[in-house]
Short mmCIF file of C-alpha atoms and ligand atoms in Angstrom, two decimals:
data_model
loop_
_atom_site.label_atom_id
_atom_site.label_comp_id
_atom_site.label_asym_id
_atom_site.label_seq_id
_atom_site.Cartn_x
_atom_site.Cartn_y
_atom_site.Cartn_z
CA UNK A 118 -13.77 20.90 160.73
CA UNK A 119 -15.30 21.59 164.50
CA UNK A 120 -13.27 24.58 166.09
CA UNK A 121 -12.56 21.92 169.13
CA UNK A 122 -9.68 20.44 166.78
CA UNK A 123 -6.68 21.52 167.25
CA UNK A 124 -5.45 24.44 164.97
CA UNK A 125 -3.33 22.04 163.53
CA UNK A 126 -5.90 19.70 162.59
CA UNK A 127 -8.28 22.24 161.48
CA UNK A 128 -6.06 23.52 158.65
CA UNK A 129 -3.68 20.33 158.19
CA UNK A 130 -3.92 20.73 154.42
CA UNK A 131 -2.10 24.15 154.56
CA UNK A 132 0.46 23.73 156.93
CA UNK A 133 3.64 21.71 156.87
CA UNK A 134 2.73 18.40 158.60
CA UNK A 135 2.54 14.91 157.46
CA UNK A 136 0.22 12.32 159.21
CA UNK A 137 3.14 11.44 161.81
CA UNK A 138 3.87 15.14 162.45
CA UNK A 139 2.95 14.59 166.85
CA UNK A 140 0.37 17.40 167.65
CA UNK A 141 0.89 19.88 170.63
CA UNK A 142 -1.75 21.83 171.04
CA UNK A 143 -3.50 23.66 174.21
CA UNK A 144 -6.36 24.82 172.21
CA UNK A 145 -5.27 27.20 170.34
CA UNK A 146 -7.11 29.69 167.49
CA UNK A 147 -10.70 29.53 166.90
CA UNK A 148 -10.77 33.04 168.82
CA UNK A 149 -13.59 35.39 168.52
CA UNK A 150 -14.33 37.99 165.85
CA UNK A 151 -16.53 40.39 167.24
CA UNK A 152 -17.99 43.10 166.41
CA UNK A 153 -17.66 46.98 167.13
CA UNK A 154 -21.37 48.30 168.50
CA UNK A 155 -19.80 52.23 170.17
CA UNK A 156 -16.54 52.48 168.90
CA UNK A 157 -17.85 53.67 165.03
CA UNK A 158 -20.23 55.80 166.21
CA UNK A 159 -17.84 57.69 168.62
CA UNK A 160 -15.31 57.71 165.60
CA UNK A 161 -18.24 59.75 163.46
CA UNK A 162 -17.95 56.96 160.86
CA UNK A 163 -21.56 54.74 161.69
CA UNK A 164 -21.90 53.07 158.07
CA UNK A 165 -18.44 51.84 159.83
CA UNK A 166 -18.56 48.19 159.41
CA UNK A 167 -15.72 47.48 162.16
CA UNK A 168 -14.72 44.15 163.58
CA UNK A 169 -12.06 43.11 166.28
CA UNK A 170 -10.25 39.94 166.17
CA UNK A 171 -9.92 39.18 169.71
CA UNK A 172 -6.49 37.31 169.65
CA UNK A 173 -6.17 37.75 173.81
CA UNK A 174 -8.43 34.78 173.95
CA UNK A 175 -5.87 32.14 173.05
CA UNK A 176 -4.72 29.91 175.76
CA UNK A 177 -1.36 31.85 176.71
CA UNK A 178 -3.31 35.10 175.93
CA UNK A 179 -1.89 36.39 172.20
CA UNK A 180 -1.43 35.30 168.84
CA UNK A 181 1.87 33.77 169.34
CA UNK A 182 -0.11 30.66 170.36
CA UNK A 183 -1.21 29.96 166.66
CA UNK A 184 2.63 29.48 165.47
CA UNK A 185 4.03 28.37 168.96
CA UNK A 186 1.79 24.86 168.20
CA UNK A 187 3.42 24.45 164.88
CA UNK A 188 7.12 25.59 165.93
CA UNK A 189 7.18 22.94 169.57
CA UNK A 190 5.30 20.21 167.49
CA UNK A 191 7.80 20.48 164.61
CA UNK A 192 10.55 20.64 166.84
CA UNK A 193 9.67 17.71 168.38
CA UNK A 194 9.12 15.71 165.67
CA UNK A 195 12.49 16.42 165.28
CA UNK A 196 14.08 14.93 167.96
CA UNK A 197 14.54 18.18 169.43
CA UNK A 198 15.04 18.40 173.75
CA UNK A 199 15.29 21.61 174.43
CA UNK A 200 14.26 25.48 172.54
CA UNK A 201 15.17 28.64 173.54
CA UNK A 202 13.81 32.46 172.18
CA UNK A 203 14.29 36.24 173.20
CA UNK A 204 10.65 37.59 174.09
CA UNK A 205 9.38 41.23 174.52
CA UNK A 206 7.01 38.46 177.03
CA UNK A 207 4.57 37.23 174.76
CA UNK A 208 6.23 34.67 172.69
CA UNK A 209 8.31 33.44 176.39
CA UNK A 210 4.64 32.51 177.90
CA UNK A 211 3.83 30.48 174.56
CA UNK A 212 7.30 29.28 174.23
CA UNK A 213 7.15 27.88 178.10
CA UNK A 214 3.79 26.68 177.91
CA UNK A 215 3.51 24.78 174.56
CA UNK A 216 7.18 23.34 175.68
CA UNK A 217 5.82 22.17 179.22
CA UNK A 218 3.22 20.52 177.47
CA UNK A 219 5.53 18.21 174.78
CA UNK A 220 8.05 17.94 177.78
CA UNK A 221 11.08 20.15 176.63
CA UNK A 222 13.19 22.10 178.42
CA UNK A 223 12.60 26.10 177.32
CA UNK A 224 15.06 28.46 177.64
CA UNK A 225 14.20 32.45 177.65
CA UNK A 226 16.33 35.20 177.67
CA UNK A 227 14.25 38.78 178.44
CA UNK A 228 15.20 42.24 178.28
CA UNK A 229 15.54 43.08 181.60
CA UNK A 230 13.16 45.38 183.13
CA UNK A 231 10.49 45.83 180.17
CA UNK A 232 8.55 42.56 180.51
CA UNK A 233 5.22 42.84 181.47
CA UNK A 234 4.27 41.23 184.79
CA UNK A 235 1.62 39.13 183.24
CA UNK A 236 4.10 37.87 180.71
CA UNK A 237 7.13 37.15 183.15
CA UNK A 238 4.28 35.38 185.56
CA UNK A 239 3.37 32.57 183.16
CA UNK A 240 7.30 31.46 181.69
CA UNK A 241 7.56 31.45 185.50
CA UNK A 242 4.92 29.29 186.38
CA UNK A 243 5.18 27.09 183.07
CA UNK A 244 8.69 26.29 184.22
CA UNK A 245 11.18 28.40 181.74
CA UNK A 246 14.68 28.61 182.48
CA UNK A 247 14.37 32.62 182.70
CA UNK A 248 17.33 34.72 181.96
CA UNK A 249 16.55 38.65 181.88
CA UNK A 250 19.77 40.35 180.11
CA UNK A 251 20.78 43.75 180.63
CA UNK A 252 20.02 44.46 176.98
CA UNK A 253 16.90 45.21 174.49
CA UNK A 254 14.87 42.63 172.98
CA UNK A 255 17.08 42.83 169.72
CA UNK A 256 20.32 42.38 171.74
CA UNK A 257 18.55 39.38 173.14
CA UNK A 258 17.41 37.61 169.99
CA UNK A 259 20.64 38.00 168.21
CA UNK A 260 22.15 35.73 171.64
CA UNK A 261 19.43 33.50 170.69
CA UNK A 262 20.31 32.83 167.15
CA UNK A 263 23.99 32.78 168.51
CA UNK A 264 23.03 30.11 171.39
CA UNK A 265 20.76 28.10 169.11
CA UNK A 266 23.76 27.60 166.99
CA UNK A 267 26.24 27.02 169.14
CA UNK A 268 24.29 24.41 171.23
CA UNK A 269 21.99 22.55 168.89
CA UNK A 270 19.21 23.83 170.64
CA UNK A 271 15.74 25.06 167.93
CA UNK A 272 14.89 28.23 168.14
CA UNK A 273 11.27 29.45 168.20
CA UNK A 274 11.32 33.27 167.30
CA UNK A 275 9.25 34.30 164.62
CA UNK A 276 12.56 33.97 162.48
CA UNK A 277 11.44 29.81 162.91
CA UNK A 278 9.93 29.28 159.88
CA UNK A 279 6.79 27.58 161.69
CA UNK A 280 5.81 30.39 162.97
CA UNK A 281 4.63 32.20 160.60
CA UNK A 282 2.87 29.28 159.15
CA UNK A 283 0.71 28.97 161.86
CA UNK A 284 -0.04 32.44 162.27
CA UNK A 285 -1.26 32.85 158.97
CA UNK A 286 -4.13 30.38 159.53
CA UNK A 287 -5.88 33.53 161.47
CA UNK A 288 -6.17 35.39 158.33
CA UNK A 289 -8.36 31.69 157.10
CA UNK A 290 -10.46 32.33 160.44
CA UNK A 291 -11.02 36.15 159.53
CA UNK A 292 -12.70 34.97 156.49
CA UNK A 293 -14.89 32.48 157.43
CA UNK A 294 -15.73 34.34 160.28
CA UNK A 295 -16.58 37.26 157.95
CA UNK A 296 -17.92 34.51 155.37
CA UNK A 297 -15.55 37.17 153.31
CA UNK A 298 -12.61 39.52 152.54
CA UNK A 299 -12.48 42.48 155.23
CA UNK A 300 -11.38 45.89 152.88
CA UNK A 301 -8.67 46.81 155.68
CA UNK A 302 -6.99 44.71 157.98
CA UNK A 303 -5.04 46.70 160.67
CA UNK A 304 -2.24 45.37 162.69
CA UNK A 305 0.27 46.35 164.83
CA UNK A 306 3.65 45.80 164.41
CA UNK A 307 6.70 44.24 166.32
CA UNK A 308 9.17 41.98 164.72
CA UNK A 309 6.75 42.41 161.75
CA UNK A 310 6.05 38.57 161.42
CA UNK A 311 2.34 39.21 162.07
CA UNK A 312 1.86 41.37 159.36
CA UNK A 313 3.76 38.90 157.44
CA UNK A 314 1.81 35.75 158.27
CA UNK A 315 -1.61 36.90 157.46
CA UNK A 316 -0.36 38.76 154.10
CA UNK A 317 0.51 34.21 153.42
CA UNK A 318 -2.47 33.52 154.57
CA UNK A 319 -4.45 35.71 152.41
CA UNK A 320 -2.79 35.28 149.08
CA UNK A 321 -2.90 31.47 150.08
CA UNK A 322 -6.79 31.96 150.21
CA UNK A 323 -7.22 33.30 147.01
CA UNK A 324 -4.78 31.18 144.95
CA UNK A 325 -6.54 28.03 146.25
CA UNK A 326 -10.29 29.48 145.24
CA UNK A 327 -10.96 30.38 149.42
CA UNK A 328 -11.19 34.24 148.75
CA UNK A 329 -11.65 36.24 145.70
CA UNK A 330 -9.82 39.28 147.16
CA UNK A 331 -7.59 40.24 149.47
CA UNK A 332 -7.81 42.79 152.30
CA UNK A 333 -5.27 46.03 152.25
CA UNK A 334 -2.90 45.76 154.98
CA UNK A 335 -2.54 48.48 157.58
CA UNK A 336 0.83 47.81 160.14
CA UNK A 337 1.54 50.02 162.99
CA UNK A 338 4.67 50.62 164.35
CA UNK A 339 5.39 52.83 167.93
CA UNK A 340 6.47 55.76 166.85
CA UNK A 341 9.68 55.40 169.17
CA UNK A 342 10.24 51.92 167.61
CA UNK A 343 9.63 52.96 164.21
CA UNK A 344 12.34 51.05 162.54
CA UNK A 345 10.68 50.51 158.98
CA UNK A 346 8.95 53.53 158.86
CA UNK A 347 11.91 55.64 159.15
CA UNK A 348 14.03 53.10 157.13
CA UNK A 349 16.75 52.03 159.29
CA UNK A 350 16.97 50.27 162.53
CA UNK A 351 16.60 51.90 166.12
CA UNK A 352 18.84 51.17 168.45
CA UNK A 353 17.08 52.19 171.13
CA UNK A 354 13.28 51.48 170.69
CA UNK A 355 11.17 53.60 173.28
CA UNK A 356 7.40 52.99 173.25
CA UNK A 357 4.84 52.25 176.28
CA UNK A 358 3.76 49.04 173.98
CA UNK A 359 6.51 46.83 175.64
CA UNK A 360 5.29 43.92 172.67
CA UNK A 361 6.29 45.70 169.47
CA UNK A 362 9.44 47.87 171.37
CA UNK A 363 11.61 46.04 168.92
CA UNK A 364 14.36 48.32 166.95
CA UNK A 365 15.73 46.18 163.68
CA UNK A 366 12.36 44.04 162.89
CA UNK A 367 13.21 40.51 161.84
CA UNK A 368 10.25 40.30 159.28
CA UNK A 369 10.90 43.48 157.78
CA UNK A 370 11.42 42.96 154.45
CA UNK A 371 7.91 40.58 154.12
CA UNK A 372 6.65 43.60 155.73
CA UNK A 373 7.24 45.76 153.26
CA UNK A 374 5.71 43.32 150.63
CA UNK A 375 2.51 42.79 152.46
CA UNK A 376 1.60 46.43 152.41
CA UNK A 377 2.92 47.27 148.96
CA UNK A 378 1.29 43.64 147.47
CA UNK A 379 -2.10 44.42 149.31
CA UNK A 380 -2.11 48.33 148.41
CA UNK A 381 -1.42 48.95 151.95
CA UNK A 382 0.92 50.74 154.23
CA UNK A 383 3.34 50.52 157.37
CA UNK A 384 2.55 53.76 159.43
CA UNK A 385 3.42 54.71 162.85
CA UNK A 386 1.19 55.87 166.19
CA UNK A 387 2.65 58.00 169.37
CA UNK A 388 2.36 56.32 172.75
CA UNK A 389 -0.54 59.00 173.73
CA UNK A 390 -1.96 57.83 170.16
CA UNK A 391 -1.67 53.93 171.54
CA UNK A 392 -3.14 54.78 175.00
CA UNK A 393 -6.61 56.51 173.85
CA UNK A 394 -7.02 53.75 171.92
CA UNK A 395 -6.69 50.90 174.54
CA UNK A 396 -8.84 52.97 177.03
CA UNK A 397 -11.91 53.69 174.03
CA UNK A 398 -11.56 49.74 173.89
CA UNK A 399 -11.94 49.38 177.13
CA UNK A 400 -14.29 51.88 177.63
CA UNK A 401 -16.91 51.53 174.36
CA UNK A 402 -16.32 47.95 173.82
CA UNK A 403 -15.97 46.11 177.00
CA UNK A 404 -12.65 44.69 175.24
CA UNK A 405 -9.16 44.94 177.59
CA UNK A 406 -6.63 44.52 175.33
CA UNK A 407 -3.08 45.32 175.31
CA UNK A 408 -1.40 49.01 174.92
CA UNK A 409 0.73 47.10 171.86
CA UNK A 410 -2.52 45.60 170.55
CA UNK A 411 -4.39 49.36 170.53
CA UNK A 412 -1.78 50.26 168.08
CA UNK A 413 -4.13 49.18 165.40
CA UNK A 414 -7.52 51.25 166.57
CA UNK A 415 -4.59 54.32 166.82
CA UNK A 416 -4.25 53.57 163.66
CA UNK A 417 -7.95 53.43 162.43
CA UNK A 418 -8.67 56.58 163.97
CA UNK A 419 -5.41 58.06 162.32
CA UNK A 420 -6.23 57.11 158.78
CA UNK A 421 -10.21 57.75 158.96
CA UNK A 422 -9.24 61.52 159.89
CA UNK A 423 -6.98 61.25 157.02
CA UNK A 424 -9.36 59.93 154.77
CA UNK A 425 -7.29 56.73 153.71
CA UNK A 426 -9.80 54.68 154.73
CA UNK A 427 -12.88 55.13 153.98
CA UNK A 428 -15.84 55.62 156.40
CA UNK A 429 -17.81 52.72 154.83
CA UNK A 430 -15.36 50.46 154.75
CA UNK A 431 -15.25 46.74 156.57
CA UNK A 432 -12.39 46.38 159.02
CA UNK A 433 -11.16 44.13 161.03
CA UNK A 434 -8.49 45.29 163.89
CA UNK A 435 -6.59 42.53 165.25
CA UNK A 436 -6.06 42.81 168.85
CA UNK A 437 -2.86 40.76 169.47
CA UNK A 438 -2.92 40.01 173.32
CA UNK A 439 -4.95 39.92 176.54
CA UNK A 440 -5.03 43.17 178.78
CA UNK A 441 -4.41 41.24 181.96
CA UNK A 442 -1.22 40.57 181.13
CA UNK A 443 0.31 44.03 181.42
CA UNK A 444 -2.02 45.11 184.71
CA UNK A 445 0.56 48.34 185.40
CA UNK A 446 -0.85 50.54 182.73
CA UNK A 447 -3.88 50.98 183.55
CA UNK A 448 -3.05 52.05 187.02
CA UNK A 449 -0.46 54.07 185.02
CA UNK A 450 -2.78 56.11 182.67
CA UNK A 451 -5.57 56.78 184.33
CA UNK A 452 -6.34 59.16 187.73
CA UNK A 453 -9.02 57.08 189.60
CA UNK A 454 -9.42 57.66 192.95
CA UNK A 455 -8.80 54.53 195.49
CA UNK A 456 -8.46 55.66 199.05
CA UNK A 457 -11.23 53.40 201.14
CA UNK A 458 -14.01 54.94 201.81
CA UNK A 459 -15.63 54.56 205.78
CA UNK A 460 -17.67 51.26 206.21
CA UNK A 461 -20.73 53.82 207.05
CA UNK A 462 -23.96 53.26 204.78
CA UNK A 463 -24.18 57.16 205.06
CA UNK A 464 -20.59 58.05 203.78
CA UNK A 465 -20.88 55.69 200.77
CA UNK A 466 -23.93 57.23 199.54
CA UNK A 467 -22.35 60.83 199.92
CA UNK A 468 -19.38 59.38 197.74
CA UNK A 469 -21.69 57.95 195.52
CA UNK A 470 -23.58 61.50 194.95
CA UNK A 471 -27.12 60.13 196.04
C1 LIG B 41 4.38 39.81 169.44
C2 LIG B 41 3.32 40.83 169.62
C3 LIG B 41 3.10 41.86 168.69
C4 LIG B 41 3.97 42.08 167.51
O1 LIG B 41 3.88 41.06 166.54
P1 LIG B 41 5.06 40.90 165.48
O2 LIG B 41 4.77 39.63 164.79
O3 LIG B 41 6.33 40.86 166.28
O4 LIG B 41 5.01 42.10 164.59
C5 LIG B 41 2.04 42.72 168.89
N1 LIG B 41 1.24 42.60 169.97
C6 LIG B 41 1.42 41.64 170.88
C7 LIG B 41 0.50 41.57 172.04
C8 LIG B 41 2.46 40.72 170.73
O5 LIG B 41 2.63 39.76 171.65
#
């Protein structure tokens, strides 16, 4: 069906809507798959066949979009006024805007302090009812659970069973994109539902005859929020990646069975790991992504040095969210120069070197 559809629409017959189910959609999915011309070659892998899956480009900026349609439309086909989540940022712009749009009120509660600004501008201009708690984002989500409860009011975190199924319709995209089954895909990892989502979508693929294969799935984890690597939960996650700082992972154990189904693995990457990799997007690929979403390149570079995957192999990197949401870092890792320079024609070309 034409990519102008709603995602909804487009993959109807493998999502849980009838013909009544209302459709909220701002345009979501249908994002771009593009791919890698520098990156390989700096890597030393050129027979590289590397692709990035440019999630950023959805309407609120990440992926969250793709199971935020599904999750407000479901809610309000059931009656529903009002939902609430805990957000890290990402899922809090969806939340606010997909809930704006079907007219329901949309209640956030954020972890004070480690929002990005991006992220805390749009549930602020969207219209949330904003409530940063002197907490972490687990701390926050398990108020959520407690509040959606307690007050009847539908809770859209990941651990909302419609958000997954829309998120997994991006693995669908990855294939027709690819017109086939990438060897690798490479993720990073939060609350793990990602991971988790596209694993459903793939097997889904190849039980219905859409695939004959299935890709082996690479998650990444900050290596100061990495809960399922080291098997137990982190009370207090640490990472630069304010998106995946998340200590007790809500998807975990579908996690676990997407890697070890798909012949795959849940690694980590250091912040210094995470922040080469967002500035050699930036810098050999024109593509401003993230610092969570560089967690998967980290990770590419990681296992091609380890030899785990192969230098031959075809890739695809999903980069979660849009760079511009989280405009601090870059100011933050890099030493450019920005004093003003003299309006003087002769001064500027002295700073210029000519
Ligand atoms: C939510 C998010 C993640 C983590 O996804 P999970 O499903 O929680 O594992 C990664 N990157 C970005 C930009 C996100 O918004």
């Amino acid at each position: 069906m034409h990519s102008q559809y709603p995602l909804i629409e487009r993959y109807r017959d493998f999502l849980p809507v009838s013909a009544t189910t209302p459709i909220i959609s701002l345009g979501e999915g249908n994002t771009p798959l593009i791919r890698a011309s520098n990156l390989h070659h700096f890597l030393g892998a050129p027979s590289l066949k590397l692709y990035l899956k440019l999630e950023g480009l959805n309407p609120t900026g990440s992926f969250k979009d793709r199971g935020m349609t599904l999750a407000i439309s479901k809610a309000v086909e059931s009656g529903a006024k009002a939902v609430i989540c805990a957000s890290t940022g990402n899922t809090s712009a969806s939340a606010a805007a997909f809930a704006t749009k079907a007219g329901l009120t949309c209640y956030v509660l954020l972890p004070h302090g480690h929002v990005a600004l991006g992220k805390l501008a749009q549930a602020i201009l969207y219209g949330a009812r904003i409530i940063p708690i002197k907490g972490n984002f687990d701390q926050a989500l398990e108020f959520v659970r407690n509040l959606a409860d307690q007050c009847h009011i539908t809770i859209v975190n990941s651990v909302n069973p419609y958000r997954l199924e829309g998120q997994k319709t991006a693995a669908f995209e990855v294939v027709e994109q690819l017109e086939g089954v990438p060897d690798y895909l490479l993720i990073p990892v939060g609350n793990a539902g990602n991971i988790s989502a596209y694993w459903r979508g793939f097997k889904l693929l190849r039980k219905t005859g859409g695939a004959n294969a299935t890709p082996h799935m690479f998650g990444f984890e900050a290596q100061g929020a990495a809960a399922i690597v080291r098997g137990q939960p982190i009370a207090n996650p640490e990472t630069i990646a304010t998106a995946i700082r998340i200590g007790n992972p809500a998807s975990w154990q579908e996690a676990i069975k997407a890697a070890s189904e798909s012949d795959g693995q849940i690694d980590s990457v250091t912040d210094d790991q995470i922040i080469e990799a967002y500035k050699l997007l930036a810098k050999l690929e024109g593509i401003f992504c993230e610092p969570s979403s560089a967690a998967c390149l980290a990770g590419l570079i990681k296992h091609l040095s380890m030899g785990t995957i192969a230098k031959d192999a075809t890739v695809v990197c999903v980069l979660t969210g849009n760079g511009l949401k989280d405009p601090d870092t870059p100011l933050k890792v890099s030493n450019v120069d920005l004093a003003p320079v003299e309006a003087d024609l002769q001064k500027l070309k002295t700073v210029m070197g000519f």
